[in-house]
Coordinates of C-alpha atoms in Angstrom, one line a residue:
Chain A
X1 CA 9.2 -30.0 27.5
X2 CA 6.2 -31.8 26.7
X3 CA 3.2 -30.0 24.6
X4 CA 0.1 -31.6 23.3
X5 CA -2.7 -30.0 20.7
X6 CA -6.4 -29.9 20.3
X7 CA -7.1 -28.7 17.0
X8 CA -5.2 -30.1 14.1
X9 CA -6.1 -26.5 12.0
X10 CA -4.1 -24.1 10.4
X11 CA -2.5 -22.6 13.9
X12 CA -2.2 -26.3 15.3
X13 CA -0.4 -27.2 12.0
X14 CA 2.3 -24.5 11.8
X15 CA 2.7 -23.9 15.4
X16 CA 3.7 -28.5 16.1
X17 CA 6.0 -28.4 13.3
X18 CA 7.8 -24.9 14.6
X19 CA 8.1 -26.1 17.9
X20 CA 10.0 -29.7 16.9
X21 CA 12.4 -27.9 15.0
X22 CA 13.2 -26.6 18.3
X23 CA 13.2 -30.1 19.8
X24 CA 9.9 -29.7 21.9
X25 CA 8.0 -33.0 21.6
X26 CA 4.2 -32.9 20.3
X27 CA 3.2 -36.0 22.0
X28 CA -0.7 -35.7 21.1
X29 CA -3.1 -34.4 18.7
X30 CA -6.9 -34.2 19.0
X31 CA -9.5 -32.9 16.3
X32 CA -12.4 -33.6 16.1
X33 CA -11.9 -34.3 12.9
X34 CA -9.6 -37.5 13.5
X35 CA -7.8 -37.2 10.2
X36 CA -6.7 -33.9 10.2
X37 CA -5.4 -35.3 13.8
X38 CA -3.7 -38.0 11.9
X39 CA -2.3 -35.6 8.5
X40 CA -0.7 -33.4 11.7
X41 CA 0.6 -36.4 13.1
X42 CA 2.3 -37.7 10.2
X43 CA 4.2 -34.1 9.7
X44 CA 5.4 -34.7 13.4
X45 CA 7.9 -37.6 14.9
X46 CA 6.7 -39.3 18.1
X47 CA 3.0 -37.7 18.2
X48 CA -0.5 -39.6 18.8
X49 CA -3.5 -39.1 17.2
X50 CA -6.1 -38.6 20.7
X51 CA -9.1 -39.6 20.6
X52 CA -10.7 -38.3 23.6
X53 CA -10.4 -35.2 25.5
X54 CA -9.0 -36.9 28.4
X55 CA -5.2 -36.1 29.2
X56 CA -3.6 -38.6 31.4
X57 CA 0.4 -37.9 30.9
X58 CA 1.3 -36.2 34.1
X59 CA 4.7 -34.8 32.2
X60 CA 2.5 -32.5 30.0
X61 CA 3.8 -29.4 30.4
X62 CA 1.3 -27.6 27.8
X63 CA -2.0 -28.5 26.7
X64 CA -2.5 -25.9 24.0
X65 CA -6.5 -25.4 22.4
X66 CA -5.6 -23.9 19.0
X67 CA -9.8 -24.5 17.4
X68 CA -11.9 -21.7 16.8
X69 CA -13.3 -19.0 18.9
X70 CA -16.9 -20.8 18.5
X71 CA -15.6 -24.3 19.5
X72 CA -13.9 -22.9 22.8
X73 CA -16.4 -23.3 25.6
X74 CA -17.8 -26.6 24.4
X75 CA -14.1 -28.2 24.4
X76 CA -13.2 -26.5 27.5
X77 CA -16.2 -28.2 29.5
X78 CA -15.6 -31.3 28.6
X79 CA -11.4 -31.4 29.2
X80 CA -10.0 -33.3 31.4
X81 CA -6.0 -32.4 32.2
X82 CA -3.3 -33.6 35.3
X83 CA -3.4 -30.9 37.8
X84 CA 0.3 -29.3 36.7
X85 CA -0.6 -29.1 33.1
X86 CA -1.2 -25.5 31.9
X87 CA -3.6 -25.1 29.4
X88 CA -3.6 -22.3 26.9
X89 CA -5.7 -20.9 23.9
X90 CA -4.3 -19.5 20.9
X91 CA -7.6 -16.9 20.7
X92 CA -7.4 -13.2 20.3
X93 CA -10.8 -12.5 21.1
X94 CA -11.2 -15.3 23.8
X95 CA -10.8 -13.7 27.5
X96 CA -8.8 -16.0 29.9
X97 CA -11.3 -16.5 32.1
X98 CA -13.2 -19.3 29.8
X99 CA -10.7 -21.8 31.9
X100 CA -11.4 -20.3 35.2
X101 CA -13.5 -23.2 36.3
X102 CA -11.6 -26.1 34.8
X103 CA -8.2 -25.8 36.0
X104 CA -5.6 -23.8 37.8
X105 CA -2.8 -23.8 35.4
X106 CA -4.0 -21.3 32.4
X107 CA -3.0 -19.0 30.0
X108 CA -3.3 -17.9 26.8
X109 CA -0.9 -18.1 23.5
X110 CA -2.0 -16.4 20.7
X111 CA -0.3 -16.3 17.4
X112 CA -0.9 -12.9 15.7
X113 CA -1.1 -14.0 12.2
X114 CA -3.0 -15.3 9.9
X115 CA -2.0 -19.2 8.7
X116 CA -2.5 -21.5 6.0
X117 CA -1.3 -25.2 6.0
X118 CA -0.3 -24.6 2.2
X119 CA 1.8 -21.7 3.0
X120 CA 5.1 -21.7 4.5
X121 CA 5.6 -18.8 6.7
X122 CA 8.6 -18.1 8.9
X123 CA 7.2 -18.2 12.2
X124 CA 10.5 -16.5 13.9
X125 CA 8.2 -12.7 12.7
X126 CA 4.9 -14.2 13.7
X127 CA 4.4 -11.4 17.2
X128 CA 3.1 -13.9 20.1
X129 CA 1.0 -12.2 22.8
X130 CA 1.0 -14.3 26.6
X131 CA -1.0 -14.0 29.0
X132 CA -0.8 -16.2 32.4
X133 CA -3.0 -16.9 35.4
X134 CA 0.6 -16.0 37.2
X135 CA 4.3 -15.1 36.8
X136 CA 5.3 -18.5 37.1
X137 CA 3.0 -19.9 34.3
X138 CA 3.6 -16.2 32.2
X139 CA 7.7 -16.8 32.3
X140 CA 6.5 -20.4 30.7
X141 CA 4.3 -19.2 27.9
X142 CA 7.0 -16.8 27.9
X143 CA 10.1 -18.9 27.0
X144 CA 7.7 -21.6 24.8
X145 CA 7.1 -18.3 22.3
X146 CA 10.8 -17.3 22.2
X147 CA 11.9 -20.6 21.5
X148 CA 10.0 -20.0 17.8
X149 CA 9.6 -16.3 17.7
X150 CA 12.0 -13.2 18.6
X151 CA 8.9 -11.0 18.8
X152 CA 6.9 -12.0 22.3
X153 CA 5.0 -9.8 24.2
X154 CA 2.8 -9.7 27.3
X155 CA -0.4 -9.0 26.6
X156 CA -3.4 -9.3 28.9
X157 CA -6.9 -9.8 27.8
X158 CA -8.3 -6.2 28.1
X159 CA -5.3 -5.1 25.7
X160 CA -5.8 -8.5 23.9
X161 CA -9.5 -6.9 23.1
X162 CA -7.7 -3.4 21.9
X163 CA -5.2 -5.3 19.3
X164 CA -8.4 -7.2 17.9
X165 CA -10.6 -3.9 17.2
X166 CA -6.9 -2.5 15.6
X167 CA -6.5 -5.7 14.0
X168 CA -10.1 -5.5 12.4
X169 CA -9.6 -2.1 11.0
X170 CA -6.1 -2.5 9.6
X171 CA -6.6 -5.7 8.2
X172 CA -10.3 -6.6 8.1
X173 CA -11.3 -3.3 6.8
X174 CA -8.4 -2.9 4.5
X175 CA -9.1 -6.3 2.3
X176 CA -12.4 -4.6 2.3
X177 CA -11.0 -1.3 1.0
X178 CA -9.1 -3.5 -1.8
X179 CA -11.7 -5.5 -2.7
X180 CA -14.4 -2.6 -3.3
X181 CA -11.0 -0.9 -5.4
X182 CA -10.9 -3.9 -7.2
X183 CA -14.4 -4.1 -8.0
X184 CA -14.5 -0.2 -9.1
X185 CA -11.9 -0.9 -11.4
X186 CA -12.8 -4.1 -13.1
X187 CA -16.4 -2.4 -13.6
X188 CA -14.5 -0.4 -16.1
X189 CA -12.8 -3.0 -17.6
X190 CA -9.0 -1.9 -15.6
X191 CA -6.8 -4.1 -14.2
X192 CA -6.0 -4.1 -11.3
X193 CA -2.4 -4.7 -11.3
X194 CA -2.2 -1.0 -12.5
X195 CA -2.3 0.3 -9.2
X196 CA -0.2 -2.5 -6.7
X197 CA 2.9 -0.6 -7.0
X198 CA 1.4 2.1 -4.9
X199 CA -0.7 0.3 -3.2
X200 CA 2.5 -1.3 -2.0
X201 CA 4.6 1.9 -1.7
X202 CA 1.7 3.5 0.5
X203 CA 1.6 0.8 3.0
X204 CA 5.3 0.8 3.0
X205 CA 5.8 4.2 3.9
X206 CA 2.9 3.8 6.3
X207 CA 4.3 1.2 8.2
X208 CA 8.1 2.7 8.0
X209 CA 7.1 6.4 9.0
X210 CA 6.4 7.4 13.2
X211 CA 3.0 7.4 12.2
X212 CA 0.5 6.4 9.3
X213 CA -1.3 10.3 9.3
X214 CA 2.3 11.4 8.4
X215 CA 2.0 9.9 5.3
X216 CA -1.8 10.6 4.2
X217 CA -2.1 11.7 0.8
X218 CA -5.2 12.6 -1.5
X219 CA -8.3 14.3 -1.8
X220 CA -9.6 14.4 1.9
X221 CA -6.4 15.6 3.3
X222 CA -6.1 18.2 0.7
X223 CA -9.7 19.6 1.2
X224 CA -9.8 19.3 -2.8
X225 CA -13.7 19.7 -2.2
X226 CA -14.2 19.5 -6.2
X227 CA -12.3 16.0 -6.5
X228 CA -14.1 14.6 -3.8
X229 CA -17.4 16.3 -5.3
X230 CA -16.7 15.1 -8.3
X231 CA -15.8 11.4 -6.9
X232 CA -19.3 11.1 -5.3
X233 CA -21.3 11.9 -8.3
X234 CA -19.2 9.2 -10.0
X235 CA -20.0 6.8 -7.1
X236 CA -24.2 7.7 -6.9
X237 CA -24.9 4.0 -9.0
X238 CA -23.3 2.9 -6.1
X239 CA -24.7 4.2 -3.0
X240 CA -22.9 1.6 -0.1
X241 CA -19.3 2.8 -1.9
X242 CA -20.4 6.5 -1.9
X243 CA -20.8 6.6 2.0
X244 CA -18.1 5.0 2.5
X245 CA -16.4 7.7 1.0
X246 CA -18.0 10.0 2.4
X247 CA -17.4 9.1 5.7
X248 CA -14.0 8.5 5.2
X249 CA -13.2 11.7 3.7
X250 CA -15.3 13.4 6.8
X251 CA -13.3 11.0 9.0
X252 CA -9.9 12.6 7.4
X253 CA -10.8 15.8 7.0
X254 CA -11.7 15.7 11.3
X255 CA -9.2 13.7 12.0
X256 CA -6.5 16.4 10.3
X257 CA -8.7 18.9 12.0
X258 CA -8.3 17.9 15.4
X259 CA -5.4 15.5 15.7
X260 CA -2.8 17.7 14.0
X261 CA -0.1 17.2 17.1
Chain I
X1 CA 14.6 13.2 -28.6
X2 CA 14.2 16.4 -27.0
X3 CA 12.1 17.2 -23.7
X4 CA 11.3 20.1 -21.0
X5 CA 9.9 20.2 -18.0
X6 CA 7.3 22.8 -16.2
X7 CA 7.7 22.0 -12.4
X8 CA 10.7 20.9 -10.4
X9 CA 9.0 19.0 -8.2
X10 CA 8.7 15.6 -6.8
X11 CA 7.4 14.0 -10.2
X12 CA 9.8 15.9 -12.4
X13 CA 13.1 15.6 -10.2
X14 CA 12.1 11.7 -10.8
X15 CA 10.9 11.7 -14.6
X16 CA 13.5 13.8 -15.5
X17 CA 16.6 12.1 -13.8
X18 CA 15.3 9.3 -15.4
X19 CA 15.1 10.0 -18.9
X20 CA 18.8 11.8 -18.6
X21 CA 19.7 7.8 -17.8
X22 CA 18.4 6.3 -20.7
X23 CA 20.4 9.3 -23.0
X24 CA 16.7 11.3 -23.2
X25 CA 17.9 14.8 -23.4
X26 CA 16.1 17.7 -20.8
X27 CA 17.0 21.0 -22.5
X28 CA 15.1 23.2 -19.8
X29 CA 13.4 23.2 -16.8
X30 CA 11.2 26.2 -15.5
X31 CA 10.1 26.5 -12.4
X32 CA 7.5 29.5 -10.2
X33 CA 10.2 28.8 -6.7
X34 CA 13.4 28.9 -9.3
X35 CA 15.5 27.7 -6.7
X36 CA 13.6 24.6 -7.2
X37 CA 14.6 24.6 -11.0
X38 CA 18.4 25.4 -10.4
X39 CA 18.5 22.4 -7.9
X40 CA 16.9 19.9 -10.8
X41 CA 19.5 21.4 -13.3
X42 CA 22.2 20.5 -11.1
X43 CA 21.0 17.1 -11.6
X44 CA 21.0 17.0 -15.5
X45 CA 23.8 17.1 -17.8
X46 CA 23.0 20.0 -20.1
X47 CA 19.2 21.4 -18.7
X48 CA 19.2 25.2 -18.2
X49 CA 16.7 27.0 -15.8
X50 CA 14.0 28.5 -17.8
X51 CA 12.8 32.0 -16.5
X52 CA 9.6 32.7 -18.5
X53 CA 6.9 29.9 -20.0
X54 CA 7.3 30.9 -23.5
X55 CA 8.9 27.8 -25.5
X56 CA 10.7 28.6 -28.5
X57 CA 13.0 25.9 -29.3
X58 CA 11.3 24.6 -32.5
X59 CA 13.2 20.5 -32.0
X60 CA 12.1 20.2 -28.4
X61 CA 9.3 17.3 -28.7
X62 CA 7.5 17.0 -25.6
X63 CA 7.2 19.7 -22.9
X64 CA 5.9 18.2 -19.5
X65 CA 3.7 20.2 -16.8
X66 CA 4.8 18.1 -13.9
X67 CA 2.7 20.8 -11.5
X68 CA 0.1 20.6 -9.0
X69 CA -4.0 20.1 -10.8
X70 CA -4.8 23.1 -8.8
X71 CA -1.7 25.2 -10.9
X72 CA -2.4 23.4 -14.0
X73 CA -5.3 26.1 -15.7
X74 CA -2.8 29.0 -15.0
X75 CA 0.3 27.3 -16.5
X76 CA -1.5 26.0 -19.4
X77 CA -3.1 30.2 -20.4
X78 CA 0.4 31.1 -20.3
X79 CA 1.9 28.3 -22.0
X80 CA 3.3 29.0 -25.6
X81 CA 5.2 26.4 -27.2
X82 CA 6.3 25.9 -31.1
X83 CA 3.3 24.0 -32.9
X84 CA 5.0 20.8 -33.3
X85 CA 5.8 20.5 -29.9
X86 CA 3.6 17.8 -27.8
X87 CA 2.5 18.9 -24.4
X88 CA 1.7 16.9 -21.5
X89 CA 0.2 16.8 -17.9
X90 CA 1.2 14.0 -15.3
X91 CA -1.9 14.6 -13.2
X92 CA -4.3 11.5 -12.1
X93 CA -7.2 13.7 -12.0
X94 CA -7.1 16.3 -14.9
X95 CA -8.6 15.8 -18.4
X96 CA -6.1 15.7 -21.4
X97 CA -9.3 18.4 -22.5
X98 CA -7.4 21.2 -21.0
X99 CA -5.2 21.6 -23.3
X100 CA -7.6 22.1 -26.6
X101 CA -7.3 25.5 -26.6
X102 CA -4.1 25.9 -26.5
X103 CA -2.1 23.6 -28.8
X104 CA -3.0 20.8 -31.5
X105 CA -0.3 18.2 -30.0
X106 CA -1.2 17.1 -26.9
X107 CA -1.8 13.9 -24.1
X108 CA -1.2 13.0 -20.2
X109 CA 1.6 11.0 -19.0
X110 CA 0.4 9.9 -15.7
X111 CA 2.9 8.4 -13.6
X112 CA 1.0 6.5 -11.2
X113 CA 2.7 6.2 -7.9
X114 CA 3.8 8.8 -5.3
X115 CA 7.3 10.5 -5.0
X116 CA 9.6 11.9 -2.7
X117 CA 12.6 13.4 -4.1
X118 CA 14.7 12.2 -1.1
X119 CA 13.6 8.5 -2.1
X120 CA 15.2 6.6 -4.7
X121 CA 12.3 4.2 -6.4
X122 CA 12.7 2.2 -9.5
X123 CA 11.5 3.7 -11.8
X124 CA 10.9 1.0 -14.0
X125 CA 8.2 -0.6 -11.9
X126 CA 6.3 2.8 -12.2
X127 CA 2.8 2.1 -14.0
X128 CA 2.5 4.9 -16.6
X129 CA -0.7 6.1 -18.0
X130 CA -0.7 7.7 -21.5
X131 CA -3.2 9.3 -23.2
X132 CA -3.2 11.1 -26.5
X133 CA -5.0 13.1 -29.1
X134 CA -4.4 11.1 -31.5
X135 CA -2.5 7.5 -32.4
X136 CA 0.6 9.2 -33.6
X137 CA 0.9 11.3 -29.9
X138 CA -0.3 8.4 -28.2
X139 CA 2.9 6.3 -30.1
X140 CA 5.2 9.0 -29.3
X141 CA 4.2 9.1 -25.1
X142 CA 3.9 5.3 -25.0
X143 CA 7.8 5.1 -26.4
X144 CA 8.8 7.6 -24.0
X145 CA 7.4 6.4 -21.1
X146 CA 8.8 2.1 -22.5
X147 CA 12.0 4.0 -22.6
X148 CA 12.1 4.1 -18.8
X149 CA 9.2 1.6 -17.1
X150 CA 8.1 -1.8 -18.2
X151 CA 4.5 -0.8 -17.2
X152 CA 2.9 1.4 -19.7
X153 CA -1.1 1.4 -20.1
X154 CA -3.5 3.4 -22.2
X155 CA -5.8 4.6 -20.1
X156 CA -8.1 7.4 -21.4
X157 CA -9.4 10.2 -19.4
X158 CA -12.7 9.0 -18.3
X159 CA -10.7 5.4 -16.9
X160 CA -7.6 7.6 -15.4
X161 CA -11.1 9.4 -13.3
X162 CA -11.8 6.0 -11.9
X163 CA -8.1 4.5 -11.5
X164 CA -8.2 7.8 -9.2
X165 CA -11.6 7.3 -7.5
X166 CA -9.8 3.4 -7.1
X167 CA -6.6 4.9 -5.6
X168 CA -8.8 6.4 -3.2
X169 CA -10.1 3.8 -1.4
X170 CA -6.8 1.5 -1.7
X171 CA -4.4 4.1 -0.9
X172 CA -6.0 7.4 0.6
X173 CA -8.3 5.2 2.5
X174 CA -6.2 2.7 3.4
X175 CA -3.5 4.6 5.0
X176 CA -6.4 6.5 7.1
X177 CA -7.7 3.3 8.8
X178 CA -4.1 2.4 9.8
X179 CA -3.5 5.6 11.7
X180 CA -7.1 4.9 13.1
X181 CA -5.4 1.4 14.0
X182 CA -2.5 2.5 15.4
X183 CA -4.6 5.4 17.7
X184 CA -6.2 2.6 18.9
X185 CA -3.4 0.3 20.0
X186 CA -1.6 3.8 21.2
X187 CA -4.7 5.1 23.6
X188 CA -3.9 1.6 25.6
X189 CA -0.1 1.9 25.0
X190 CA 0.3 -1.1 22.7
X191 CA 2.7 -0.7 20.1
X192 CA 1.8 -0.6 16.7
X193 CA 4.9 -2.6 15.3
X194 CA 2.9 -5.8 17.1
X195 CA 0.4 -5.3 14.3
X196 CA 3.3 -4.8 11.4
X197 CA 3.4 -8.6 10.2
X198 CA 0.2 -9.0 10.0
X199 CA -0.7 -6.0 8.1
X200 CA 1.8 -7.0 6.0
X201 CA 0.4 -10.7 5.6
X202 CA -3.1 -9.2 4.4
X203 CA -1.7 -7.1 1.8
X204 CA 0.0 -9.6 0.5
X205 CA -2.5 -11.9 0.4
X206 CA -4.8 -9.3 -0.9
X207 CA -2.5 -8.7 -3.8
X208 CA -1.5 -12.0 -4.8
X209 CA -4.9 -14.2 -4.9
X210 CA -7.0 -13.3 -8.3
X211 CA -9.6 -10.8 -5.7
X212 CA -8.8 -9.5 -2.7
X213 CA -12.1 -11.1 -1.9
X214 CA -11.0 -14.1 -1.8
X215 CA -9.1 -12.9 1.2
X216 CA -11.2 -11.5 3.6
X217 CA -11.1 -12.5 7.1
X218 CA -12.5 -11.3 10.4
X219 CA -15.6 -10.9 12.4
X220 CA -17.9 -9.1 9.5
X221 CA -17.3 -11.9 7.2
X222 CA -17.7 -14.9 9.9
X223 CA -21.3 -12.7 10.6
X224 CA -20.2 -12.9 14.3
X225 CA -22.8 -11.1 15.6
X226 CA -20.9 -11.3 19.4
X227 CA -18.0 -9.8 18.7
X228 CA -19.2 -7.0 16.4
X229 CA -21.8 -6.0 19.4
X230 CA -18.2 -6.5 21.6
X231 CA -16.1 -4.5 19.4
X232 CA -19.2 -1.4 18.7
X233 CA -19.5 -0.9 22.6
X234 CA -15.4 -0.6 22.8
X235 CA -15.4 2.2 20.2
X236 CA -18.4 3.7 22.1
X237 CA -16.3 6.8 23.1
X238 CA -15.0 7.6 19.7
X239 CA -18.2 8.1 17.7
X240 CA -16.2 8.8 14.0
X241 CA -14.3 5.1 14.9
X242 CA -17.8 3.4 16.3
X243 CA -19.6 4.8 12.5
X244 CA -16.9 3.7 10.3
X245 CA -16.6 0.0 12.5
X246 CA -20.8 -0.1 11.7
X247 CA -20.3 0.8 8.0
X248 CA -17.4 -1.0 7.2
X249 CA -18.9 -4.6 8.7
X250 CA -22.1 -3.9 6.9
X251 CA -21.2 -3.1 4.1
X252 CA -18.9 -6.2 4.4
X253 CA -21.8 -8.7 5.2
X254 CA -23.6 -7.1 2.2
X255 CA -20.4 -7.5 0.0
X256 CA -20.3 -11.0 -0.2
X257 CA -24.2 -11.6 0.5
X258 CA -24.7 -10.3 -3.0
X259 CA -21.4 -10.5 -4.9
X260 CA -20.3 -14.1 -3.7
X261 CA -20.0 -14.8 -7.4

């Protein structure tokens, strides 16, 4: 099998070097940015640095666009691939379609996880979600994922749009949550550290129980209205953190309310 | 050294099991379900179930009210203990104050992490939080609590309020967007253990760079306008999601307009 990149980022970067330790050839990298092209290519044993978006090798099997979201419709106007090729994206938020009109081979490969080029990560957990134009080009994607992961699934894009709004909130949203923690700690001169062990013991049980309400804990849950009173007043200096917990104790308190099955 | 416990619960089956490890012996344990107290006996080598809250025993140094905040003001009017004896709450939330009229020799040993009795957890790792009424109590509760954790911090009661109003929002709230998460991937039957890797990724990260800041990814951050409006209209139908999606991503874009320091 024969797979070339566009993009030499952080998704390029891990996903080249995972697939030739499974003897899949990387026989071209494009960036725009030629010499992250040519640090990629230098990690990889028979690849090219391209320098245009035209792809000529009729043997490419998989042409895959790992750039960002913004980048996408720009590149894919101006590639040029052999009819057979099937080109993917490695988007979450990107539908399908964007290839509609270029080619008839397409799919889409997307990596949930985030990457960094500094970090080492062992790509065998990292969940890949396929998506193909048709069986044949789906069974593809398919067994390209499973050669590097043991966690594939097919995912089209309207559920592709579903993992992305869950994604934002238990990820996104939850750095947030952190970060604001962080912040209302160091104002009064605590460290942090104090509180990781259960920080890290709450998202353990949460992600190890049937489901996270199973293992909500605290004020909201316990209709303790004096703590959360209490809580707010503390919070009035700092009116953006006070809604927010406000609305996510009302969030709890309804979502106990109502969604106690 | 001598100790008792008020409350077989969670917090004491754990403190007290603990201690008994590290040759710390529990004399009694009293108990309103005594049921609860005879099982926690069974556990110790020499505890006996305690019927009434009148303390007596004029060597036993430290008696512990390991009960619920909302218990704590009855238990501590009945309380009698002899005058030499130290008494302490492990509540998060509680002010050491509680005790002034009741004894001279008092503090709060705050464990801070949650327990289940049917789940081991090493102890050790637990951050303690000790506050006293004066150096020589503080001494005495910070060698108790070194005897069984390497993590012991003085944390008075006004920073113990905001270590809780902190725990809130990493912990309380936390958990509460990932059950929003995984009702999200659930209404369009994905599962949530697709998510699992890369909730565990961002916690990580969160935890190990000098700010969670640092970390944050996603659509708020990136200010992308396209898939926020995208993401809004998708949680049109579940109002309470739709608000916290609109808070959450303002207040992230305000976050690090203002505090990108």
């Amino acid at each position: 099998m024969k797979v070339a990149f566009v993009g030499a980022g952080n998704v390029a970067w891990h996903l080249a070097q995972a697939f030739e330790n499974v003897h899949i050839s990387i026989t071209e990298v494009y960036s725009r940015n030629e010499m992250h092209a040519e640090n990629l290519c230098k990690k990889l044993h028979h690849a090219i640095v391209k320098k245009e978006l035209y792809f000529s090798d009729p043997e490419l099997d998989i042409l895959i666009l790992a750039v960002s979201d913004d980048a996408l419709p720009t590149i894919v106007k101006q590639i040029q691939v052999p009819s057979n090729t099937i080109v993917v994206h490695t988007s979450g938020s990107v539908s399908m379609d964007i290839f509609q009109d270029m080619t008839y081979h397409y799919g889409v490969f997307y990596p949930l996880q985030t990457f960094s080029k500094e970090k080492p990560l062992n790509i065998n957990k990292v969940p890949f979600c396929i998506e193909g134009k048709n069986d044949f080009i789906k069974n593809k994607l398919r067994n390209l994922a499973s050669s590097i992961s043991e966690s594939v699934y097919d995912v089209d894009s309207t559920q592709r749009k579903t993992l992305h709004v869950g994604a934002v909130f238990a990820c996104n949203f939850v750095n947030h949550l952190l970060a604001i923690s962080k912040n209302i700690l160091a104002d009064k001169s605590l460290d942090f550290n104090i509180l990781k062990p259960l920080i890290e013991e709450t998202i353990k049980k949460a992600l190890t129980t049937d489901h996270p309400k199973n293992a909500q804990t605290g004020p909201a849950i316990r209709k303790d209205t004096q703590t959360i009173q209490r809580h707010l007043s503390y919070l009035q200096d700092t009116p953006q953190e006070q809604t927010i917990y406000q609305l996510l104790t009302d969030s709890i308190m309804h979502f106990y309310a109502n969604k106690s099955e």
